Short mmCIF file of C-alpha atoms in Angstrom, two decimals:
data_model
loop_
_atom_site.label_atom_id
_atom_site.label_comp_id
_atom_site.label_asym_id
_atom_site.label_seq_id
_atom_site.Cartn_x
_atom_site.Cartn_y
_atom_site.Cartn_z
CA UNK A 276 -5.48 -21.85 23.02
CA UNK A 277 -3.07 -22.28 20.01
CA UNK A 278 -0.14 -19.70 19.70
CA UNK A 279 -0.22 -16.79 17.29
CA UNK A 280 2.90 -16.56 14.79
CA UNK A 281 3.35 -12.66 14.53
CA UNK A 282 5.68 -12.49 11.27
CA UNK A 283 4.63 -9.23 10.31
CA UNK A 284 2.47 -9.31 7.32
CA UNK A 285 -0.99 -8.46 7.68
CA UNK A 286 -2.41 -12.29 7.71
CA UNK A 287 -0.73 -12.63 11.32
CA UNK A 288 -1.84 -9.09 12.02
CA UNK A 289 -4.80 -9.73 11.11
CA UNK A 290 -5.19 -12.88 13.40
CA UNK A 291 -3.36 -10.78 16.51
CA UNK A 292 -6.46 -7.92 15.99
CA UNK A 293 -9.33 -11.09 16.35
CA UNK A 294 -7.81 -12.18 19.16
CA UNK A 295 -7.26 -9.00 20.41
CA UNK A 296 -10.26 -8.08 20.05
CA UNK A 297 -12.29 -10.65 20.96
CA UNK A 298 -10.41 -11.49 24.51
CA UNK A 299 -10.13 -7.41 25.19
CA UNK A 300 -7.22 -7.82 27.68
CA UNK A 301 -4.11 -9.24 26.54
CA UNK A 302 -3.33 -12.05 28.30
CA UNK A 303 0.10 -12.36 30.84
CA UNK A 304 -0.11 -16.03 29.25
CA UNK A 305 -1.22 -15.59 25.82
CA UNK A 306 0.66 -17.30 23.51
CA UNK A 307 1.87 -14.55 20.98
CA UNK A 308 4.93 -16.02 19.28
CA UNK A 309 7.22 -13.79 17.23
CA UNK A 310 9.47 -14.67 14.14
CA UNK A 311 12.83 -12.84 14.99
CA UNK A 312 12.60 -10.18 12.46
CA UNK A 313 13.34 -6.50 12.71
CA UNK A 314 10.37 -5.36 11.46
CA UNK A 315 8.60 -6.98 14.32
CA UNK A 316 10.62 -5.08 16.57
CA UNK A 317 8.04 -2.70 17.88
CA UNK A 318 4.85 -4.58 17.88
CA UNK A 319 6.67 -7.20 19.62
CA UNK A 320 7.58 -3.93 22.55
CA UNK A 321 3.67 -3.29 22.30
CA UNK A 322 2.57 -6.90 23.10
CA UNK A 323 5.16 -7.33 25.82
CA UNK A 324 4.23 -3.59 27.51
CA UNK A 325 0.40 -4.77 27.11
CA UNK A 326 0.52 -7.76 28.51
CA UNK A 327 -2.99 -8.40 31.41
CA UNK A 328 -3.97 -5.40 30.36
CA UNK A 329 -7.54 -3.69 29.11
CA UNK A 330 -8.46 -2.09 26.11
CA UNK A 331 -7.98 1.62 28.04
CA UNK A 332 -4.51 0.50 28.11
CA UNK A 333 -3.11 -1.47 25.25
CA UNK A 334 -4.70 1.21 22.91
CA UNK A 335 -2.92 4.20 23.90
CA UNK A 336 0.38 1.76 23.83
CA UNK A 337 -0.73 1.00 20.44
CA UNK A 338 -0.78 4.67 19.67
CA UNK A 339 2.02 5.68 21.51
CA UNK A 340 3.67 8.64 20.02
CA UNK A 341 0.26 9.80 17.78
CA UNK A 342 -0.35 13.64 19.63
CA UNK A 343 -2.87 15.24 18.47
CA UNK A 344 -1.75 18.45 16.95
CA UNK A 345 -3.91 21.39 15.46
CA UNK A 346 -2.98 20.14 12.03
CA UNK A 347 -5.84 17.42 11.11
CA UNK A 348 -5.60 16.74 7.37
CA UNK A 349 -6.22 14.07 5.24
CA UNK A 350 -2.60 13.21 5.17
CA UNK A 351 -0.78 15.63 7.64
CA UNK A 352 3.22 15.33 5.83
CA UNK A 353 4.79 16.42 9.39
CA UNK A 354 3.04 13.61 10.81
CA UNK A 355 3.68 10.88 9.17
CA UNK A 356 6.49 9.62 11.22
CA UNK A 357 6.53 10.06 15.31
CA UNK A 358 8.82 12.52 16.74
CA UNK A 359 10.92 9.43 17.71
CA UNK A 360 11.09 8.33 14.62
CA UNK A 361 11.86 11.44 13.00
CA UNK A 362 15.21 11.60 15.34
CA UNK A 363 16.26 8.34 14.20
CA UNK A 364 16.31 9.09 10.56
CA UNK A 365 18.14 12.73 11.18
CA UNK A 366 20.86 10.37 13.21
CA UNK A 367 20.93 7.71 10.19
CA UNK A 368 20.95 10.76 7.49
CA UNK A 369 24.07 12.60 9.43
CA UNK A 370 26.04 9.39 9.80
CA UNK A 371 25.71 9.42 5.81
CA UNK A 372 26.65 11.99 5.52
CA UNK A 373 29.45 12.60 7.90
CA UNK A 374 30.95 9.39 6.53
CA UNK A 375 30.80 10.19 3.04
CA UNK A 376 28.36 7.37 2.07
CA UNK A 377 24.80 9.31 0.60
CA UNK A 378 25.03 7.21 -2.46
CA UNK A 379 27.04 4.15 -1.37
CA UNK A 380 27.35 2.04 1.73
CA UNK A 381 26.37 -0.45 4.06
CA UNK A 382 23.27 0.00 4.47
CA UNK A 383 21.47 -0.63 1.28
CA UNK A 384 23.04 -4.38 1.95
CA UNK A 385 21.56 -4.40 5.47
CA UNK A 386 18.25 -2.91 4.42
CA UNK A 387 17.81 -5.65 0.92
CA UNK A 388 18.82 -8.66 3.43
CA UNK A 389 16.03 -7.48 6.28
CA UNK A 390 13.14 -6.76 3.81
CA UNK A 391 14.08 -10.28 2.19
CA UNK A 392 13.67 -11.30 5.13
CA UNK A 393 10.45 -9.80 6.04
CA UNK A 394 8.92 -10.37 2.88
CA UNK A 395 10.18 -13.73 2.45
CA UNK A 396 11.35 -12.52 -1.15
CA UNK A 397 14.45 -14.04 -2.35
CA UNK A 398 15.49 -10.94 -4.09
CA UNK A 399 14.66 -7.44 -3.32
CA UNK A 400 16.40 -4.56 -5.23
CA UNK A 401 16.24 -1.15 -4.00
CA UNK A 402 15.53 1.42 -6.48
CA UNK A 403 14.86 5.01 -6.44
CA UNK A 404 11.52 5.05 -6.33
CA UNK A 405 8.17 3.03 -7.37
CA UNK A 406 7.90 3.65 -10.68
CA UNK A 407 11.67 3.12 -11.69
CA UNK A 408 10.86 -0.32 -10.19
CA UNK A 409 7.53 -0.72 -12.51
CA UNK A 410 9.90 0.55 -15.39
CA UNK A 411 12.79 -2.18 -14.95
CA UNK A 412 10.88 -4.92 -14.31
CA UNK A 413 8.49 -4.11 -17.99
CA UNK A 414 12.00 -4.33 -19.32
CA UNK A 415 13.39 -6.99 -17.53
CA UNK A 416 10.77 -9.30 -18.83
CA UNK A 417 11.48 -7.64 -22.27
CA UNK A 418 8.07 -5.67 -23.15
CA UNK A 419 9.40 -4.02 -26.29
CA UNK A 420 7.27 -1.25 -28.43
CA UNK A 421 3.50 -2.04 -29.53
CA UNK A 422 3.06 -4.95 -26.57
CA UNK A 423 0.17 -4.58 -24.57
CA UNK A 424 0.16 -4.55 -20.85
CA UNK A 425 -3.45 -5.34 -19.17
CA UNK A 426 -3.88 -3.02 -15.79
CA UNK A 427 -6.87 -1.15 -14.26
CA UNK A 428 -7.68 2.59 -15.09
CA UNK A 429 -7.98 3.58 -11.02
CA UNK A 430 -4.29 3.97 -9.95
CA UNK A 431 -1.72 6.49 -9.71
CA UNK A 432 -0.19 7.53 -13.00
CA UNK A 433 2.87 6.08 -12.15
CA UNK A 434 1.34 2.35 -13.10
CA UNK A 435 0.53 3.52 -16.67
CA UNK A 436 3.41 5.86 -17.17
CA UNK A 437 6.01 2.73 -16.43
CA UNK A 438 4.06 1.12 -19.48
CA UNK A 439 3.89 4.16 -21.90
CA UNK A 440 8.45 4.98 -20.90
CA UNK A 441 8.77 1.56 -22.61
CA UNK A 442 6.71 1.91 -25.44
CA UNK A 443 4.34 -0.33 -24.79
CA UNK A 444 0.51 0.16 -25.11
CA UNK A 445 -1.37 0.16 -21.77
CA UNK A 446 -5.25 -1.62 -22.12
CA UNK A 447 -7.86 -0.84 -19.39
CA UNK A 448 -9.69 -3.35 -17.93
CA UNK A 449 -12.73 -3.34 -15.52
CA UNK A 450 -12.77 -3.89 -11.76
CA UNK A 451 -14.50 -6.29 -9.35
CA UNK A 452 -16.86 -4.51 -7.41
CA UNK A 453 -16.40 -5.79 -4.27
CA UNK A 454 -12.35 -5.19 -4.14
CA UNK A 455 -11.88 -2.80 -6.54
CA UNK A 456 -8.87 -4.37 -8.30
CA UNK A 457 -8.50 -6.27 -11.32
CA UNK A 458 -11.81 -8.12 -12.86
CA UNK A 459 -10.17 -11.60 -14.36
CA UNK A 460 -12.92 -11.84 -16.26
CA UNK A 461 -12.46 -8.33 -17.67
CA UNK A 462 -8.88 -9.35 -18.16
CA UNK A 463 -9.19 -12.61 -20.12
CA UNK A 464 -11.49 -10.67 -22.78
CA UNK A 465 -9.01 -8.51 -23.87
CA UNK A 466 -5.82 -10.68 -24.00
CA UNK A 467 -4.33 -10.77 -27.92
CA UNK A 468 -1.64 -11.93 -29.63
CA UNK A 469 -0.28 -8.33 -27.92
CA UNK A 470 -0.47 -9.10 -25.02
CA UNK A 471 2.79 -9.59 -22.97
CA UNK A 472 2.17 -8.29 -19.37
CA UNK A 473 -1.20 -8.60 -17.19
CA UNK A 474 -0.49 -5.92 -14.25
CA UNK A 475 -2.92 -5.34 -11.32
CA UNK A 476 -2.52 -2.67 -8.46
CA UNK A 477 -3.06 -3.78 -4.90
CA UNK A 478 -5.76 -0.67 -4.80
CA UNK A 479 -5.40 0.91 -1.61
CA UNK A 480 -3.42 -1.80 0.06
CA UNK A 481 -6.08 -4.78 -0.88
CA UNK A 482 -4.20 -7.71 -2.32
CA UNK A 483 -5.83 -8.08 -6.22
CA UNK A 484 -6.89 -11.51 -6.90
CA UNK A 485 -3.49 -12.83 -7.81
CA UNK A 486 -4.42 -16.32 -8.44
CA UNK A 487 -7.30 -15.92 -10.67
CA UNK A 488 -4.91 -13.61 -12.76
CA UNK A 489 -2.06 -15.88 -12.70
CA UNK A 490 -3.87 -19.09 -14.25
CA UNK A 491 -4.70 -16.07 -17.20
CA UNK A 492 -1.12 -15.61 -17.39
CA UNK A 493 -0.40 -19.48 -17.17
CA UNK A 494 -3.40 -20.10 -20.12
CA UNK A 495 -1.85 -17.36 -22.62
CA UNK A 496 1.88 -17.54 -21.82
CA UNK A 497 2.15 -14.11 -20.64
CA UNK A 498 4.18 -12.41 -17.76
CA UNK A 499 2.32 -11.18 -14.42
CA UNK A 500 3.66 -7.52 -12.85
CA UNK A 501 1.97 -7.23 -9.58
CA UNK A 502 1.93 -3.34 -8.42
CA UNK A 503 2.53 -3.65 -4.44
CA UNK A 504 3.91 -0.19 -3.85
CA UNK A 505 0.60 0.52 -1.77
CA UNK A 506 0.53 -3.32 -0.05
CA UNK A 507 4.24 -3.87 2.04
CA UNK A 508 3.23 -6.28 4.50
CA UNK A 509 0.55 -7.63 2.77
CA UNK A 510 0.52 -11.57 2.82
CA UNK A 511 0.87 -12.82 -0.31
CA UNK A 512 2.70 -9.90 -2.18
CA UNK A 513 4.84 -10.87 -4.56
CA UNK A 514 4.03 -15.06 -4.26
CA UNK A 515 2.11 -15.15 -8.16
CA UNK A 516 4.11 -12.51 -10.13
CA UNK A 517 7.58 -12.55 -11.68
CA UNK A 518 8.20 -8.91 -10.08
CA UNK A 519 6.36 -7.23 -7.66
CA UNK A 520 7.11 -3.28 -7.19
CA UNK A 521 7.22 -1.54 -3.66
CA UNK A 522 7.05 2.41 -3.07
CA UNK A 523 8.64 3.72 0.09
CA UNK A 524 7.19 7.81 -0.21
CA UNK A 525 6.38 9.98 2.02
CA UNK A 526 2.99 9.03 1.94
CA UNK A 527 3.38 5.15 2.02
CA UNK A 528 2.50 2.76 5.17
CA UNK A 529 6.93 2.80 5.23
CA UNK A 530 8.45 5.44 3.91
CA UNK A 531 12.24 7.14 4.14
CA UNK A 532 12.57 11.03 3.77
CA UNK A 533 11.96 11.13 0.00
CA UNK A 534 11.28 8.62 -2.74
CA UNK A 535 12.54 5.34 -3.11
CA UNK A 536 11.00 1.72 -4.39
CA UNK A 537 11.95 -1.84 -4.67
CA UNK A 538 11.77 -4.61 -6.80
CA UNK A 539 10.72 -8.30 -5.66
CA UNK A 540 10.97 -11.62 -7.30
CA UNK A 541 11.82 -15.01 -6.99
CA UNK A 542 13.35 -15.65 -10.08
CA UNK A 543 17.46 -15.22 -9.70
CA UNK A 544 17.38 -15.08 -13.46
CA UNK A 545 15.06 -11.98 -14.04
CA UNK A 546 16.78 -10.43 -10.27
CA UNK A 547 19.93 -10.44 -12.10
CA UNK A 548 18.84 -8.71 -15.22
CA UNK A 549 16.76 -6.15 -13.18
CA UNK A 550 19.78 -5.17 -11.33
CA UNK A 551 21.91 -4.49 -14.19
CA UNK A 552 19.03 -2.48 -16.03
CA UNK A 553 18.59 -0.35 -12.65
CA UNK A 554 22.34 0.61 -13.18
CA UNK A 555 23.38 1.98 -16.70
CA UNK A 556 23.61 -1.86 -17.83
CA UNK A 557 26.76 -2.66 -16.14
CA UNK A 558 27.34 -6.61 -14.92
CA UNK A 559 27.24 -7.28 -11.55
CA UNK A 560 30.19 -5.99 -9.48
CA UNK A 561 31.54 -4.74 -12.00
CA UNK A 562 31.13 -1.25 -12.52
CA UNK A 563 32.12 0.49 -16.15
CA UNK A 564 31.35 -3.21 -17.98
CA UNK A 565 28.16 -2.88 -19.71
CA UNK A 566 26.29 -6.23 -20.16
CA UNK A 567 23.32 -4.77 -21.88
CA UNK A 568 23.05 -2.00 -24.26
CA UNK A 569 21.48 0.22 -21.78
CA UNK A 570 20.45 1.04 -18.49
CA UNK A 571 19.04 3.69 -15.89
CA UNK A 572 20.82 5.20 -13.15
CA UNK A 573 17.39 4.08 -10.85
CA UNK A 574 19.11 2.68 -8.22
CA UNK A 575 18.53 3.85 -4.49
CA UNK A 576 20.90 6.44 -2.70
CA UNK A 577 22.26 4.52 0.74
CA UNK A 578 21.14 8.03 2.53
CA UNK A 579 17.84 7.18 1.55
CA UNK A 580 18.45 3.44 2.60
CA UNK A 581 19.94 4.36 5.96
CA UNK A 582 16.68 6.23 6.60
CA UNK A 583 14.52 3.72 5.96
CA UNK A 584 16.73 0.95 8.12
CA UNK A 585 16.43 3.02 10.82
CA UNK A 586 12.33 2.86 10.23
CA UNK A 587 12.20 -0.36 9.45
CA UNK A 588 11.46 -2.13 13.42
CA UNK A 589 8.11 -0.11 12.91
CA UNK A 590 6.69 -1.38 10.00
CA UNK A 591 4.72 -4.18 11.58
CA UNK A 592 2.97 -1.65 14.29
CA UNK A 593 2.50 0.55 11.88
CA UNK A 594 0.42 -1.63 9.33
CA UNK A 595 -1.55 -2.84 12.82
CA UNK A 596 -2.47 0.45 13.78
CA UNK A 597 -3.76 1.27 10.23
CA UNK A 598 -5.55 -2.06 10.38
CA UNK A 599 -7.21 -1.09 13.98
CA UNK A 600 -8.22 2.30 12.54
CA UNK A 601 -9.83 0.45 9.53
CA UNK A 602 -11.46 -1.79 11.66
CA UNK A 603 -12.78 0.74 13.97
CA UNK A 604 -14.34 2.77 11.13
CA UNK A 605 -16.11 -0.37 10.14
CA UNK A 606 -17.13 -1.26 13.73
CA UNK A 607 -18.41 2.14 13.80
CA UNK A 608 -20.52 2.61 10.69
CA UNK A 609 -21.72 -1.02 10.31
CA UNK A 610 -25.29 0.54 11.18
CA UNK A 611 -25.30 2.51 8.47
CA UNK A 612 -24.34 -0.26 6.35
CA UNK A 613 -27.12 -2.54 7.48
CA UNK A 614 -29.07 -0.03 6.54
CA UNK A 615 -28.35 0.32 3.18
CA UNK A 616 -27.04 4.15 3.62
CA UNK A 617 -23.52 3.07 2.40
CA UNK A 618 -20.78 0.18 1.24
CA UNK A 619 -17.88 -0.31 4.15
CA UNK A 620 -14.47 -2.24 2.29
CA UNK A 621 -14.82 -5.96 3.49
CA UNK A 622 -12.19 -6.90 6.46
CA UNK A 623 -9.66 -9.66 5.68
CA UNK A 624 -6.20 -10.96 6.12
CA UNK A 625 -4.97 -9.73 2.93
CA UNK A 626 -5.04 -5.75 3.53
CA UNK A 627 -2.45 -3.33 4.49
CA UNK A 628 -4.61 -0.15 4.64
CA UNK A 629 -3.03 2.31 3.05
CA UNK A 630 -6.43 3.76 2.33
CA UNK A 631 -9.73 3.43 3.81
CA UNK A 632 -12.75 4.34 1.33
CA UNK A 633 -16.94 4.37 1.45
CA UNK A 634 -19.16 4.26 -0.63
CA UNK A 635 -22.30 6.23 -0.90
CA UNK A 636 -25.18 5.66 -2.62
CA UNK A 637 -24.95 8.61 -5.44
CA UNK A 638 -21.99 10.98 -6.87
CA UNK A 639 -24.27 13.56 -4.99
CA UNK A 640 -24.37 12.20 -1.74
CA UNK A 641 -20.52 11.57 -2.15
CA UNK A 642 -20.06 15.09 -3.00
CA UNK A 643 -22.50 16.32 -0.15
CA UNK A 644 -20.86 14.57 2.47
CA UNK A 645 -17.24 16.09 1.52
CA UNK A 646 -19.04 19.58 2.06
CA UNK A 647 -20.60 18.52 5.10
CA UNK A 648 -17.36 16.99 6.50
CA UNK A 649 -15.13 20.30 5.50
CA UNK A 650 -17.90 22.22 7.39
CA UNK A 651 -17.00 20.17 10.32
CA UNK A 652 -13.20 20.86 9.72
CA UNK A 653 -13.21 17.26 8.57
CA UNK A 654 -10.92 16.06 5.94
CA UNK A 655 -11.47 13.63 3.20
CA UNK A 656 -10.44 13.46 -0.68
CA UNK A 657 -11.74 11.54 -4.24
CA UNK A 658 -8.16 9.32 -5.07
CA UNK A 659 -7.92 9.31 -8.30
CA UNK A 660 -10.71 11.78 -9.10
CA UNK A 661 -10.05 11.43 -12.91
CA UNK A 662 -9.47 7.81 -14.28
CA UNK A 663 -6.78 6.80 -16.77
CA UNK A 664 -9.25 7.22 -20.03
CA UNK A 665 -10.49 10.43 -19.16
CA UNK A 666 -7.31 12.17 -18.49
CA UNK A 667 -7.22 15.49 -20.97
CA UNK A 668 -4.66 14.48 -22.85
CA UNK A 669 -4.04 13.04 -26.65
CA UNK A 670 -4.08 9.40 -25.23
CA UNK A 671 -8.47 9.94 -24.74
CA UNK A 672 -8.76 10.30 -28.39
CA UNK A 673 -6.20 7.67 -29.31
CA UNK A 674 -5.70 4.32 -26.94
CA UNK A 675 -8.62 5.09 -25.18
CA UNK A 676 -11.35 6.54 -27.44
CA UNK A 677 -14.13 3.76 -27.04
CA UNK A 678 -13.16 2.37 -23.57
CA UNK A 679 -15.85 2.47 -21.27
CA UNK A 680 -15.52 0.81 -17.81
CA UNK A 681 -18.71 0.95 -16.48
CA UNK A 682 -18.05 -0.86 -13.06
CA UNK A 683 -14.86 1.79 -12.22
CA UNK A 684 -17.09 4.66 -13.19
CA UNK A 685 -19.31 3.75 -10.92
CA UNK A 686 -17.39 2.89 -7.86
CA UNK A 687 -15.01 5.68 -8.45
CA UNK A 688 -17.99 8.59 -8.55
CA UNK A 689 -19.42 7.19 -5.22
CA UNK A 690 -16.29 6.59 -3.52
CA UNK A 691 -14.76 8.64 -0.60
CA UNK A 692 -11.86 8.30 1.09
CA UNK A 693 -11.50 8.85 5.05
CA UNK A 694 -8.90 9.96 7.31
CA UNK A 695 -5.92 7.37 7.68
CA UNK A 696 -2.68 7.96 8.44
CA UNK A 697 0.04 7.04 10.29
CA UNK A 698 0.23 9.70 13.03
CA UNK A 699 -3.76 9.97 13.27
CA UNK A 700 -5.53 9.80 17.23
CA UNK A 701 -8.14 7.92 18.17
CA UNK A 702 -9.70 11.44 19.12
CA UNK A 703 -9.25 12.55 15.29
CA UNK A 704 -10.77 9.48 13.75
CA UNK A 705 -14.09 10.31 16.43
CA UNK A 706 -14.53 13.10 14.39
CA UNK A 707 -14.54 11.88 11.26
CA UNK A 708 -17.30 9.08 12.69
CA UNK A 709 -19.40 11.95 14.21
CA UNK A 710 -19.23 13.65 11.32
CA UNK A 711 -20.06 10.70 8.51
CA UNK A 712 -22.99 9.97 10.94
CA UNK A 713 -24.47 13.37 11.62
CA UNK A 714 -24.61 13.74 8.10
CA UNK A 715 -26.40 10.63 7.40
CA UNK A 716 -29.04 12.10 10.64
CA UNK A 717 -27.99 8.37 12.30
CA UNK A 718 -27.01 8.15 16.09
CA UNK A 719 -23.58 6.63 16.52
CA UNK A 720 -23.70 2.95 18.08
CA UNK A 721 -19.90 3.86 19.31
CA UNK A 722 -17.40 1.15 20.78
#
């Protein structure tokens, strides 16, 4: 049996769950191989404690430190780190702050040379949060006033609000139906003479179809922004575009005790430029000389930095207990997909699962099951209930007056998201599978 390389990102993940899976015990001999990295740290601790063991074993190791608590909601904030974890960041947050280094120190050093490392990125800037990242790198790549950027209308604001801080003009294009991201046909038919920046969204944590969108970019000479902040880990993130943007929230797969964001590229040239736009426009190590006319203070705090460090050895078990969730909802409800009752997201190597969405057949039977589930004490919730061109606001009568999108209407009035979250139990996510099938008067096939 060939060796698994574990290096973190969902790919190898991805290949650890099949096997998984598919054997049920993990193997005394199995021949899991880990790249020394600390984000590995813990799932490499989980493999090793696992080892010749059964499913009623290695999946309460895998979930070690998920209690179920009375507070079961769609994205519990106390529970989005373990107790453990929670102990490591006060301990990382006092030394900070004992030592006198919340906004400078070691640590944002020690943190940008262990994500390069993870992400096998050969620059990674730490900013202060996702959308300063999205903001630099529009600049960094010199989008100036009238230029067009090409993105999807179903993300968070942030996306189009990095476009509009610049001056440029955002342009909605339509979706693939099967992912949800970017359409590169949609894509090609609106690139003009405008056009400087093509940016997708990894929607939910699915990769977009990078390379389809970068031979666009490669036809019509124009840059390529991917939007990761909702994909660290993902396998290929970052690979196609100039700059790829991270978000470590609260609310991310990784997250610190606040906001904070990074910026990935391979290009030393546009690295160097980013970093002296993320701080006031001074030159490199050396602080007080402005190199360009101006600048943002957008850099991160090394508080925040310390916090995530101390996080960072569970990032990999963290993005494989998302992806077991994910894959146990779909295990789960496959009946009702054979069935035609509704549309499960399609299982891959190139998902972190920051989200996990249906679809039903009708806005009504969306909106039914929501009351259904909240009836059940259930909780669920419509992301991005109100796309980009049909926000109230004077941009619907001006950039977006005749866009329609007609395959993102659709999917986004049918779509539901489910339960998934870092802290959530295997005993919480059997409710929310009770309570999708009840409602759909189908008899669970359970695992």
């Amino acid at each position: 049996m060939s060796a698994i390389t574990i290096d973190g990102l969902s790919s190898s993940l991805y290949a650890l769950y099949l096997r998984l899976f598919k054997n049920e015990a993990i193997s005394k001999t199995e021949p899991f191989v880990f790249r020394d990295c600390l984000a590995n740290q813990k799932i490499s601790e989980f493999i090793a404690d696992s080892k010749g063991h059964e499913p009623n074993v290695w999946v309460p190791n895998l979930f070690s430190g998920s209690e179920k608590t009375d507070c079961f909601e769609f994205e519990p904030v106390q529970r989005m780190l373990s107790e453990e974890e929670k102990n490591l960041c006060v301990e990382a947050a006092s030394r900070c702050i004992r030592n006198g280094t919340c906004i400078y120190g070691p640590e944002i050093d020690e943190l940008t040379t262990h994500l390069q490392d993870f992400l096998g990125s050969q620059h990674v800037i730490l900013t202060s949060s996702g959308t300063a990242a999205l903001t630099i790198a529009l600049l960094a790549l010199d989008v100036k006033p009238d230029d067009e950027v090409i993105l999807p209308a179903n993300s968070f604001a942030a996306t189009e609000n990095a476009i509009l801080a610049v001056g440029a003009r955002p342009v909605l294009a339509d979706v693939c139906e099967q992912s949800h991201n970017l359409d590169p046909e949609s894509v090609e038919s609106l690139v003009t003479s405008r056009t400087r920046v093509i940016l997708p969204v990894d929607l939910y944590g699915g990769l977009a179809g990078m390379d389809d969108l970068k031979q666009i970019t490669q036809k019509h000479s124009v840059a390529l922004i991917e939007d990761a902040c909702q994909a660290i880990g993902v396998s290929g993130v970052g690979t196609s575009a100039e700059f790829a943007t991270l978000s470590f929230n609260t609310f991310k797969n990784f997250s610190g005790c606040g906001k904070a964001g990074a910026l990935i590229t391979n290009n030393a040239e546009l690295a160097k430029k980013a970093r002296m736009i993320a701080y006031h426009g001074f030159t490199p190590n050396h602080k007080m000389h402005k190199k360009l006319p101006m600048g943002f203070n957008a850099l991160i705090d090394n508080l925040q930095a310390a916090v995530l460090l101390a996080r960072l050895p569970y990032l990999a078990i963290i993005n494989f207990r998302r992806m077991f969730l994910a894959m146990r909802y779909n295990r789960s409800f496959q009946k009702l997909e054979n069935k035609a009752m509704l549309t499960l997201p399609k299982p891959g190597p190139n998902n972190g699962w920051h989200l996990y969405t249906i679809l039903l057949k009708t806005e009504d039977s969306r909106n039914d099951l929501i009351s259904f589930l909240d009836s059940q004490g259930v909780p669920s919730k419509i992301v991005y209930p109100c796309l980009s061109h049909q926000q109230d606001n004077a941009l619907r009568q001006t950039l977006f007056k005749n866009v329609h999108l007609p395959v993102t209407e659709d999917l986004q009035s049918r779509k539901l998201a489910l339960p998934l979250f870092n802290g959530m139990t295997i005993s919480e996510q059997d409710q929310v599978i009770k309570g999708v099938h009840d409602f759909l008067g189908l008899s669970q096939d359970f695992m």
